[in-house]
Amino acid sequence: MHRNMTAEHRANNERPAPSWLRLAPAGLKAWWSGRHDGAPPSSDTDTGARPSSSTGRRTGQAGHELLEASVPAALWRMRATVRDEPGSLAALCTRLAGLGVDIVSLQTHPLADGVVDEFLLRAPAALTGSELSTQVEQAGGWDVWTERGDAHDLVDAPTRAVALATRTALDPAELPLALRQLLGRCTIRQVPGAQVRPHGPSGDGATGTTGIDEECATVMRLRAPDGGAITVERAHLPFTPAEFARARALVELDDRLGPRIPQSEDLLALPGAGRITIRRAGPRDLEATKALHERCSPETLRQRYHGPVADADRYLRHLLSPNFGRTLVVETGRGHVVGLGHLMWDGDETEVALLVEDSWQRRGLGGELLYRLVRMAAEAGSEAVYAVTQASNTGMLAAMRGLDLPLEYQVEEGTLVITARVEPVRPDLSRHAGTSD
């Protein structure tokens, strides 16, 4: 395929009408014309993506059917590398049309030695991923990757990028989640700035270098807003320069906006606790949370931090940073912080942790904090959260059981790890909620 295009075309991943189109089959001409005629989308495709359906649909001009309406269909995401020369994409599209596959959307990722074409396909339900890969390879593609799609994939890339940028602008804790949605299933780890070295061995997440790893293209490194390093790893699917540029733009947006915490407070009246406020916390709460530590007993601090009590304060700056998760505090009418709840992104998993001042325990504060943290995790797309505790920590055990969610228990190196599946979380925020500011 002829790929000479303007910089504007490349920036928008759009392709001009190619010369090979005159020689292409009628079905392929209809597809190209339908995608590039400049007409506004129909009423049921306001995002530019075609509607999801469990059955096939007609495409192109009258008389040209890529998928009969009576044939059950399935969505597939596919990537394939093709040669950057005339006819390469045409051969691939012709092969797909012969299989009755409808191309719903197409993006391009230019490389030094070819082009990665990323498709969203609607294919006959009987067609398997391996069969699809084999046909694409026979048409001249290589490094073919396929995965079943769903309705979320029907949102076009620009709309998705704007939505993720908005989420990140409103809340810096959304950055890791936005990166995961932008790049697909991946593991994201962040290293604080103090632990970053200017250079490091390949695969070392603490190195200060940025970009796609030269030896392992499934690893990407970005410079975090706080001077730390963000490492993104994705199994089997190499990152492209276009994906790195998108991820870097999202991180740079977060950096330009600076420190910020969403302002939200809930005033509650809990039995035995009186009227309290639960709100998001950030670095500005460092001194108040240190004071909480001073009022807590050594046993309470040990159960929370699983280490020397003297080291408890040094964890706070990290925990209060929105770049590593979300923190809720319980505040009395006098302004004293008497409870802390942490939701921490841990690669593919999410950890929850609680700390309640001794004199305020057994009043329902821990259960209220935990419920809200699990709600946040569910809204962020987590399927499970886990808590690291000890069998003697009856308060944490009671709080986890109070969620009324499926629990799994596992003992690791003398500690108890409790995992809760969060999908069935109820839609109501709190049974005790009062006024909200």
CSV table of C-alpha atoms in Angstrom, one decimal:
chain,number,residue,atom,x,y,z
A,1,MET,CA,0.0,0.0,0.0
A,2,HIS,CA,1.2,3.5,-0.8
A,3,ARG,CA,1.7,5.4,2.5
A,4,ASN,CA,3.0,8.8,1.4
A,5,MET,CA,0.9,11.2,3.4
A,6,THR,CA,1.0,14.6,5.1
A,7,ALA,CA,2.1,15.1,8.7
A,8,GLU,CA,-1.5,15.9,9.6
A,9,HIS,CA,-2.6,12.5,8.2
A,10,ARG,CA,0.0,10.7,10.2
A,11,ALA,CA,-0.9,12.6,13.3
A,12,ASN,CA,-4.5,11.4,13.1
A,13,ASN,CA,-3.7,7.9,11.9
A,14,GLU,CA,-5.7,8.5,8.8
A,15,ARG,CA,-4.9,7.2,5.3
A,16,PRO,CA,-5.5,9.1,2.0
A,17,ALA,CA,-7.2,7.3,-0.9
A,18,PRO,CA,-4.5,5.0,-2.2
A,19,SER,CA,-3.8,4.3,-5.9
A,20,TRP,CA,-4.4,0.5,-5.5
A,21,LEU,CA,-8.1,1.3,-4.7
A,22,ARG,CA,-8.9,1.3,-8.4
A,23,LEU,CA,-7.9,-2.3,-8.7
A,24,ALA,CA,-9.4,-3.5,-5.4
A,25,PRO,CA,-12.4,-5.8,-5.2
A,26,ALA,CA,-15.8,-4.1,-4.9
A,27,GLY,CA,-16.3,-5.0,-1.3
A,28,LEU,CA,-13.0,-3.4,-0.3
A,29,LYS,CA,-13.9,-0.3,-2.3
A,30,ALA,CA,-17.2,0.0,-0.5
A,31,TRP,CA,-15.5,-0.3,2.9
A,32,TRP,CA,-12.9,2.4,2.0
A,33,SER,CA,-15.6,4.7,0.6
A,34,GLY,CA,-17.8,4.2,3.7
A,35,ARG,CA,-14.9,5.1,6.0
A,36,HIS,CA,-13.7,8.2,4.1
A,37,ASP,CA,-16.7,9.8,2.5
A,38,GLY,CA,-16.7,12.6,5.0
A,39,ALA,CA,-20.4,12.1,5.8
A,40,PRO,CA,-21.6,12.6,9.4
A,41,PRO,CA,-22.1,9.4,11.4
A,42,SER,CA,-25.6,8.0,11.6
A,43,SER,CA,-27.7,8.5,14.7
A,44,ASP,CA,-26.6,5.3,16.3
A,45,THR,CA,-22.9,5.9,15.8
A,46,ASP,CA,-22.2,9.2,17.4
A,47,THR,CA,-18.7,8.2,18.5
A,48,GLY,CA,-17.6,7.1,15.0
A,49,ALA,CA,-17.7,3.5,16.0
A,50,ARG,CA,-20.2,1.0,14.6
A,51,PRO,CA,-22.9,-0.4,16.9
A,52,SER,CA,-22.3,-3.6,18.8
A,53,SER,CA,-24.5,-6.5,17.9
A,54,SER,CA,-24.6,-10.2,18.5
A,55,THR,CA,-25.5,-10.8,14.8
A,56,GLY,CA,-23.9,-9.8,11.6
A,57,ARG,CA,-24.8,-6.6,9.6
A,58,ARG,CA,-24.7,-5.3,6.1
A,59,THR,CA,-21.9,-3.0,5.0
A,60,GLY,CA,-20.9,-1.1,2.0
A,61,GLN,CA,-23.2,-0.4,-1.0
A,62,ALA,CA,-26.3,-2.3,-1.8
A,63,GLY,CA,-25.5,-5.8,-3.1
A,64,HIS,CA,-22.2,-6.0,-1.3
A,65,GLU,CA,-22.4,-7.9,2.0
A,66,LEU,CA,-19.4,-8.6,4.2
A,67,LEU,CA,-21.4,-10.4,6.8
A,68,GLU,CA,-25.0,-11.7,6.4
A,69,ALA,CA,-27.5,-10.4,8.9
A,70,SER,CA,-28.4,-14.0,9.9
A,71,VAL,CA,-24.8,-15.0,10.8
A,72,PRO,CA,-23.8,-14.8,14.5
A,73,ALA,CA,-20.8,-12.5,14.9
A,74,ALA,CA,-18.1,-11.8,17.4
A,75,LEU,CA,-15.8,-8.8,18.0
A,76,TRP,CA,-12.0,-9.3,17.7
A,77,ARG,CA,-9.1,-7.0,18.4
A,78,MET,CA,-6.2,-7.7,16.1
A,79,ARG,CA,-2.7,-6.4,15.4
A,80,ALA,CA,-0.5,-7.3,12.5
A,81,THR,CA,2.7,-5.9,11.1
A,82,VAL,CA,2.8,-5.5,7.3
A,83,ARG,CA,5.4,-4.2,4.9
A,84,ASP,CA,5.3,-0.4,4.2
A,85,GLU,CA,4.8,-0.8,0.5
A,86,PRO,CA,1.9,-0.5,-2.0
A,87,GLY,CA,-0.6,-3.4,-1.8
A,88,SER,CA,0.4,-4.7,1.6
A,89,LEU,CA,-2.7,-3.5,3.4
A,90,ALA,CA,-4.9,-4.3,0.4
A,91,ALA,CA,-3.9,-7.9,0.4
A,92,LEU,CA,-4.7,-8.2,4.1
A,93,CYS,CA,-8.1,-6.5,3.8
A,94,THR,CA,-9.0,-8.7,0.8
A,95,ARG,CA,-8.2,-11.8,2.7
A,96,LEU,CA,-10.4,-10.6,5.6
A,97,ALA,CA,-13.3,-9.8,3.2
A,98,GLY,CA,-13.1,-13.3,1.9
A,99,LEU,CA,-13.6,-14.6,5.4
A,100,GLY,CA,-16.7,-12.5,5.8
A,101,VAL,CA,-14.9,-10.3,8.3
A,102,ASP,CA,-16.1,-6.7,8.7
A,103,ILE,CA,-13.4,-4.1,9.6
A,104,VAL,CA,-15.0,-1.8,12.2
A,105,SER,CA,-12.0,0.4,12.8
A,106,LEU,CA,-8.3,0.7,11.9
A,107,GLN,CA,-5.4,2.5,13.4
A,108,THR,CA,-1.8,2.6,12.1
A,109,HIS,CA,1.5,2.5,14.1
A,110,PRO,CA,4.5,3.4,11.8
A,111,LEU,CA,7.7,1.5,12.6
A,112,ALA,CA,11.2,1.7,11.2
A,113,ASP,CA,10.8,-1.6,9.3
A,114,GLY,CA,7.1,-1.7,8.6
A,115,VAL,CA,3.7,-0.6,9.9
A,116,VAL,CA,1.6,-2.1,12.7
A,117,ASP,CA,-2.0,-2.1,11.8
A,118,GLU,CA,-4.5,-2.3,14.7
A,119,PHE,CA,-8.0,-3.6,13.8
A,120,LEU,CA,-11.3,-4.0,15.5
A,121,LEU,CA,-13.1,-6.7,13.5
A,122,ARG,CA,-16.6,-8.2,13.5
A,123,ALA,CA,-16.2,-11.8,12.3
A,124,PRO,CA,-18.4,-14.8,12.0
A,125,ALA,CA,-18.7,-16.4,15.5
A,126,ALA,CA,-17.3,-19.7,14.2
A,127,LEU,CA,-14.0,-18.1,13.2
A,128,THR,CA,-11.3,-18.7,15.9
A,129,GLY,CA,-8.4,-16.5,16.8
A,130,SER,CA,-5.9,-19.0,15.5
A,131,GLU,CA,-7.7,-19.3,12.1
A,132,LEU,CA,-7.8,-15.5,11.9
A,133,SER,CA,-4.0,-15.3,12.6
A,134,THR,CA,-3.2,-18.0,10.0
A,135,GLN,CA,-5.2,-16.2,7.3
A,136,VAL,CA,-3.5,-12.8,8.0
A,137,GLU,CA,0.0,-14.4,8.0
A,138,GLN,CA,-0.8,-16.0,4.6
A,139,ALA,CA,-1.8,-12.5,3.4
A,140,GLY,CA,1.7,-11.2,4.2
A,141,GLY,CA,1.3,-10.1,7.9
A,142,TRP,CA,3.5,-11.1,10.8
A,143,ASP,CA,3.7,-10.8,14.5
A,144,VAL,CA,-0.1,-11.3,14.5
A,145,TRP,CA,-1.9,-10.8,17.8
A,146,THR,CA,-5.6,-11.4,18.4
A,147,GLU,CA,-7.9,-11.1,21.4
A,148,ARG,CA,-11.7,-11.1,21.8
A,149,GLY,CA,-13.2,-7.7,21.9
A,150,ASP,CA,-16.2,-6.2,23.7
A,151,ALA,CA,-18.5,-3.2,23.6
A,152,HIS,CA,-15.9,-1.0,25.2
A,153,ASP,CA,-13.7,-1.4,22.1
A,154,LEU,CA,-16.4,0.3,20.0
A,155,VAL,CA,-15.4,3.7,21.5
A,156,ASP,CA,-13.1,5.4,19.0
A,157,ALA,CA,-9.5,6.2,20.0
A,158,PRO,CA,-9.8,10.0,20.1
A,159,THR,CA,-12.9,9.9,22.4
A,160,ARG,CA,-11.2,7.4,24.7
A,161,ALA,CA,-8.0,9.6,24.9
A,162,VAL,CA,-10.0,12.7,25.8
A,163,ALA,CA,-12.0,10.8,28.5
A,164,LEU,CA,-8.8,9.4,30.0
A,165,ALA,CA,-7.2,12.9,30.0
A,166,THR,CA,-10.2,14.3,31.8
A,167,ARG,CA,-10.1,11.6,34.5
A,168,THR,CA,-6.4,12.3,35.0
A,169,ALA,CA,-6.9,16.1,35.2
A,170,LEU,CA,-9.6,15.7,37.8
A,171,ASP,CA,-7.7,13.3,40.0
A,172,PRO,CA,-4.0,12.4,39.8
A,173,ALA,CA,-4.7,9.0,41.5
A,174,GLU,CA,-6.4,8.1,38.2
A,175,LEU,CA,-3.1,8.2,36.2
A,176,PRO,CA,-2.1,4.5,36.6
A,177,LEU,CA,-5.7,3.5,35.8
A,178,ALA,CA,-5.8,5.7,32.8
A,179,LEU,CA,-2.5,4.3,31.5
A,180,ARG,CA,-3.8,0.8,31.9
A,181,GLN,CA,-7.0,1.6,29.9
A,182,LEU,CA,-4.9,3.4,27.3
A,183,LEU,CA,-2.4,0.5,26.8
A,184,GLY,CA,-4.6,-2.5,27.5
A,185,ARG,CA,-3.9,-5.2,30.0
A,186,CYS,CA,-0.5,-4.3,31.5
A,187,THR,CA,1.3,-4.1,34.8
A,188,ILE,CA,2.3,-0.6,36.1
A,189,ARG,CA,4.8,0.0,38.8
A,190,GLN,CA,6.0,3.4,40.1
A,191,VAL,CA,9.3,4.0,41.9
A,192,PRO,CA,9.7,7.2,44.1
A,193,GLY,CA,12.2,9.8,42.9
A,194,ALA,CA,14.6,9.0,45.7
A,195,GLN,CA,15.0,5.5,44.5
A,196,VAL,CA,15.6,6.3,40.8
A,197,ARG,CA,19.2,6.0,39.4
A,198,PRO,CA,20.4,7.8,36.3
A,199,HIS,CA,21.1,4.5,34.6
A,200,GLY,CA,20.4,0.9,35.5
A,201,PRO,CA,20.5,-2.6,34.0
A,202,SER,CA,17.9,-3.6,31.5
A,203,GLY,CA,14.7,-4.5,33.1
A,204,ASP,CA,15.5,-2.6,36.3
A,205,GLY,CA,12.4,-0.5,37.1
A,206,ALA,CA,14.6,2.0,39.1
A,207,THR,CA,16.5,3.3,36.1
A,208,GLY,CA,16.0,6.9,35.1
A,209,THR,CA,16.0,6.3,31.3
A,210,THR,CA,12.7,6.7,29.5
A,211,GLY,CA,11.3,5.1,26.3
A,212,ILE,CA,10.6,1.6,25.1
A,213,ASP,CA,13.2,-0.9,26.3
A,214,GLU,CA,15.6,-1.7,23.4
A,215,GLU,CA,16.1,-5.3,24.5
A,216,CYS,CA,12.5,-6.0,25.5
A,217,ALA,CA,9.9,-4.0,23.6
A,218,THR,CA,7.1,-5.2,26.0
A,219,VAL,CA,8.6,-2.8,28.7
A,220,MET,CA,8.1,0.9,28.6
A,221,ARG,CA,9.5,3.5,31.1
A,222,LEU,CA,8.2,7.0,31.8
A,223,ARG,CA,9.3,9.8,34.0
A,224,ALA,CA,6.7,10.3,36.8
A,225,PRO,CA,5.5,13.8,37.8
A,226,ASP,CA,7.3,13.5,41.2
A,227,GLY,CA,10.6,12.7,39.6
A,228,GLY,CA,10.2,9.0,40.0
A,229,ALA,CA,9.9,6.3,37.3
A,230,ILE,CA,6.9,4.5,35.9
A,231,THR,CA,7.5,1.1,34.4
A,232,VAL,CA,4.8,-0.5,32.2
A,233,GLU,CA,5.0,-4.1,31.2
A,234,ARG,CA,2.7,-5.9,28.8
A,235,ALA,CA,2.8,-9.6,28.1
A,236,HIS,CA,3.6,-10.7,24.5
A,237,LEU,CA,2.5,-7.4,22.8
A,238,PRO,CA,5.4,-5.0,22.1
A,239,PHE,CA,4.8,-1.3,22.6
A,240,THR,CA,4.9,1.0,19.5
A,241,PRO,CA,6.4,4.5,19.4
A,242,ALA,CA,2.8,5.9,18.9
A,243,GLU,CA,1.8,4.2,22.2
A,244,PHE,CA,4.8,5.6,24.0
A,245,ALA,CA,4.0,9.1,22.8
A,246,ARG,CA,0.4,8.8,24.0
A,247,ALA,CA,1.4,7.5,27.4
A,248,ARG,CA,4.0,10.2,27.8
A,249,ALA,CA,1.5,12.9,26.8
A,250,LEU,CA,-0.8,11.7,29.6
A,251,VAL,CA,2.0,11.7,32.2
A,252,GLU,CA,3.0,15.2,31.1
A,253,LEU,CA,-0.5,16.5,31.5
A,254,ASP,CA,-0.5,15.2,35.0
A,255,ASP,CA,2.8,16.9,35.7
A,256,ARG,CA,1.7,20.3,34.2
A,257,LEU,CA,-1.4,20.4,36.4
A,258,GLY,CA,0.6,19.9,39.5
A,259,PRO,CA,-0.5,18.5,42.9
A,260,ARG,CA,-4.2,18.4,43.4
A,261,ILE,CA,-6.7,16.4,45.4
A,262,PRO,CA,-10.5,16.3,44.6
A,263,GLN,CA,-12.3,18.2,47.3
A,264,SER,CA,-15.1,15.9,48.7
A,265,GLU,CA,-16.4,15.4,52.2
A,266,ASP,CA,-19.1,13.3,53.7
A,267,LEU,CA,-20.5,14.2,57.1
A,268,LEU,CA,-21.6,11.0,58.9
A,269,ALA,CA,-23.3,10.1,62.2
A,270,LEU,CA,-22.2,6.7,63.2
A,271,PRO,CA,-23.5,4.8,66.3
A,272,GLY,CA,-21.0,5.2,69.1
A,273,ALA,CA,-18.8,7.7,67.1
A,274,GLY,CA,-21.0,10.8,66.9
A,275,ARG,CA,-20.6,13.1,63.9
A,276,ILE,CA,-17.5,12.7,61.8
A,277,THR,CA,-16.2,13.7,58.4
A,278,ILE,CA,-14.7,11.3,55.8
A,279,ARG,CA,-12.7,12.9,53.1
A,280,ARG,CA,-9.9,12.4,50.6
A,281,ALA,CA,-6.4,13.1,52.0
A,282,GLY,CA,-3.1,14.2,50.5
A,283,PRO,CA,0.3,15.5,51.3
A,284,ARG,CA,-1.2,18.4,53.3
A,285,ASP,CA,-2.4,15.9,55.9
A,286,LEU,CA,1.1,14.7,56.8
A,287,GLU,CA,1.4,16.4,60.2
A,288,ALA,CA,-2.2,15.4,61.2
A,289,THR,CA,-1.5,11.8,60.3
A,290,LYS,CA,1.8,11.9,62.2
A,291,ALA,CA,-0.1,13.1,65.2
A,292,LEU,CA,-2.4,10.1,64.8
A,293,HIS,CA,0.6,7.8,64.9
A,294,GLU,CA,1.7,9.4,68.2
A,295,ARG,CA,-1.7,8.6,69.8
A,296,CYS,CA,-1.8,5.0,68.5
A,297,SER,CA,-0.4,2.1,70.7
A,298,PRO,CA,2.7,0.2,69.4
A,299,GLU,CA,0.5,-2.9,68.9
A,300,THR,CA,-1.9,-0.9,66.6
A,301,LEU,CA,1.0,0.4,64.6
A,302,ARG,CA,2.6,-3.0,64.3
A,303,GLN,CA,-0.6,-4.6,63.1
A,304,ARG,CA,-0.9,-1.9,60.4
A,305,TYR,CA,2.7,-1.6,59.1
A,306,HIS,CA,4.0,-5.1,59.9
A,307,GLY,CA,7.4,-3.8,60.9
A,308,PRO,CA,9.3,-1.7,63.5
A,309,VAL,CA,7.0,0.9,65.1
A,310,ALA,CA,9.8,3.5,64.8
A,311,ASP,CA,9.5,3.3,61.0
A,312,ALA,CA,5.8,4.1,60.8
A,313,ASP,CA,6.2,7.8,60.1
A,314,ARG,CA,8.5,7.3,57.1
A,315,TYR,CA,5.7,5.5,55.2
A,316,LEU,CA,3.3,8.4,55.4
A,317,ARG,CA,4.7,10.7,52.7
A,318,HIS,CA,4.5,7.8,50.2
A,319,LEU,CA,1.0,6.7,51.3
A,320,LEU,CA,-0.4,10.2,51.1
A,321,SER,CA,0.9,10.8,47.6
A,322,PRO,CA,-2.0,10.5,45.0
A,323,ASN,CA,0.5,9.0,42.6
A,324,PHE,CA,0.5,5.7,44.4
A,325,GLY,CA,-3.2,5.4,45.3
A,326,ARG,CA,-6.0,7.0,47.3
A,327,THR,CA,-6.2,7.8,50.9
A,328,LEU,CA,-9.3,8.6,53.1
A,329,VAL,CA,-9.2,10.1,56.5
A,330,VAL,CA,-11.7,10.2,59.3
A,331,GLU,CA,-11.8,13.6,61.0
A,332,THR,CA,-13.6,14.6,64.2
A,333,GLY,CA,-15.4,17.9,64.7
A,334,ARG,CA,-12.2,19.2,66.4
A,335,GLY,CA,-10.1,18.5,63.3
A,336,HIS,CA,-8.3,15.5,64.7
A,337,VAL,CA,-7.6,12.7,62.3
A,338,VAL,CA,-8.6,9.4,64.0
A,339,GLY,CA,-8.6,7.0,61.1
A,340,LEU,CA,-6.7,6.3,57.9
A,341,GLY,CA,-7.7,4.1,54.9
A,342,HIS,CA,-5.4,3.5,52.0
A,343,LEU,CA,-6.1,2.1,48.5
A,344,MET,CA,-2.8,1.3,46.8
A,345,TRP,CA,-2.3,0.2,43.2
A,346,ASP,CA,0.0,-2.8,43.3
A,347,GLY,CA,0.7,-3.9,39.7
A,348,ASP,CA,-2.4,-5.8,38.6
A,349,GLU,CA,-3.8,-5.9,42.1
A,350,THR,CA,-5.2,-3.4,44.6
A,351,GLU,CA,-4.3,-3.4,48.3
A,352,VAL,CA,-6.4,-1.9,51.1
A,353,ALA,CA,-5.1,-1.0,54.6
A,354,LEU,CA,-6.7,0.6,57.7
A,355,LEU,CA,-5.5,2.4,60.8
A,356,VAL,CA,-7.9,3.5,63.5
A,357,GLU,CA,-6.8,5.3,66.7
A,358,ASP,CA,-7.2,2.9,69.7
A,359,SER,CA,-9.8,5.0,71.5
A,360,TRP,CA,-12.0,5.1,68.4
A,361,GLN,CA,-11.9,1.4,67.5
A,362,ARG,CA,-15.0,-0.8,67.7
A,363,ARG,CA,-17.2,2.0,66.6
A,364,GLY,CA,-17.6,1.1,62.9
A,365,LEU,CA,-15.0,3.5,61.5
A,366,GLY,CA,-12.8,0.8,59.9
A,367,GLY,CA,-15.8,-0.9,58.3
A,368,GLU,CA,-17.0,2.5,56.8
A,369,LEU,CA,-13.5,3.3,55.5
A,370,LEU,CA,-13.1,-0.2,54.0
A,371,TYR,CA,-16.5,-0.1,52.3
A,372,ARG,CA,-15.6,3.2,50.6
A,373,LEU,CA,-12.2,2.0,49.5
A,374,VAL,CA,-13.6,-1.2,48.0
A,375,ARG,CA,-16.2,1.0,46.2
A,376,MET,CA,-13.4,3.1,44.7
A,377,ALA,CA,-11.6,-0.1,43.6
A,378,ALA,CA,-14.7,-1.4,41.9
A,379,GLU,CA,-15.3,1.9,40.1
A,380,ALA,CA,-11.7,1.9,39.0
A,381,GLY,CA,-12.1,-1.6,37.4
A,382,SER,CA,-10.5,-3.8,40.0
A,383,GLU,CA,-11.9,-7.2,40.2
A,384,ALA,CA,-10.4,-7.9,43.6
A,385,VAL,CA,-8.7,-6.2,46.6
A,386,TYR,CA,-6.5,-7.7,49.2
A,387,ALA,CA,-5.5,-6.9,52.8
A,388,VAL,CA,-2.3,-8.0,54.5
A,389,THR,CA,-2.9,-8.6,58.2
A,390,GLN,CA,-2.6,-11.1,61.1
A,391,ALA,CA,-5.0,-13.6,62.5
A,392,SER,CA,-4.9,-11.6,65.8
A,393,ASN,CA,-6.2,-8.5,64.1
A,394,THR,CA,-9.9,-9.2,64.8
A,395,GLY,CA,-11.0,-5.7,63.8
A,396,MET,CA,-9.6,-6.1,60.2
A,397,LEU,CA,-11.1,-9.6,59.9
A,398,ALA,CA,-14.5,-8.3,61.0
A,399,ALA,CA,-14.3,-5.4,58.6
A,400,MET,CA,-13.5,-7.7,55.6
A,401,ARG,CA,-16.3,-10.0,56.5
A,402,GLY,CA,-18.7,-7.1,56.9
A,403,LEU,CA,-18.4,-6.4,53.2
A,404,ASP,CA,-20.6,-9.4,52.4
A,405,LEU,CA,-18.3,-10.3,49.5
A,406,PRO,CA,-16.6,-13.6,48.6
A,407,LEU,CA,-13.4,-13.9,50.5
A,408,GLU,CA,-10.2,-16.0,50.1
A,409,TYR,CA,-7.7,-16.6,52.9
A,410,GLN,CA,-4.1,-17.4,52.4
A,411,VAL,CA,-1.2,-17.5,54.9
A,412,GLU,CA,2.1,-16.2,53.5
A,413,GLU,CA,5.3,-16.0,55.6
A,414,GLY,CA,3.4,-15.7,58.8
A,415,THR,CA,0.9,-13.1,57.7
A,416,LEU,CA,-2.7,-13.5,56.6
A,417,VAL,CA,-3.7,-12.3,53.1
A,418,ILE,CA,-7.5,-11.8,52.7
A,419,THR,CA,-8.7,-11.2,49.1
A,420,ALA,CA,-12.2,-9.9,48.4
A,421,ARG,CA,-13.9,-10.1,45.0
A,422,VAL,CA,-15.4,-6.7,44.4
A,423,GLU,CA,-17.8,-7.0,41.5
A,424,PRO,CA,-20.9,-7.5,43.6
A,425,VAL,CA,-20.4,-4.3,45.6
A,426,ARG,CA,-23.7,-2.6,46.2
A,427,PRO,CA,-24.3,0.7,44.3
A,428,ASP,CA,-25.2,2.7,47.5
A,429,LEU,CA,-22.2,4.5,48.9
A,430,SER,CA,-23.0,4.2,52.6
A,431,ARG,CA,-25.9,3.2,54.8
A,432,HIS,CA,-24.8,5.9,57.2
A,433,ALA,CA,-24.3,8.8,54.8
A,434,GLY,CA,-25.7,12.1,55.9
A,435,THR,CA,-25.1,15.5,54.3
A,436,SER,CA,-22.3,15.9,51.7
A,437,ASP,CA,-20.4,19.0,50.9
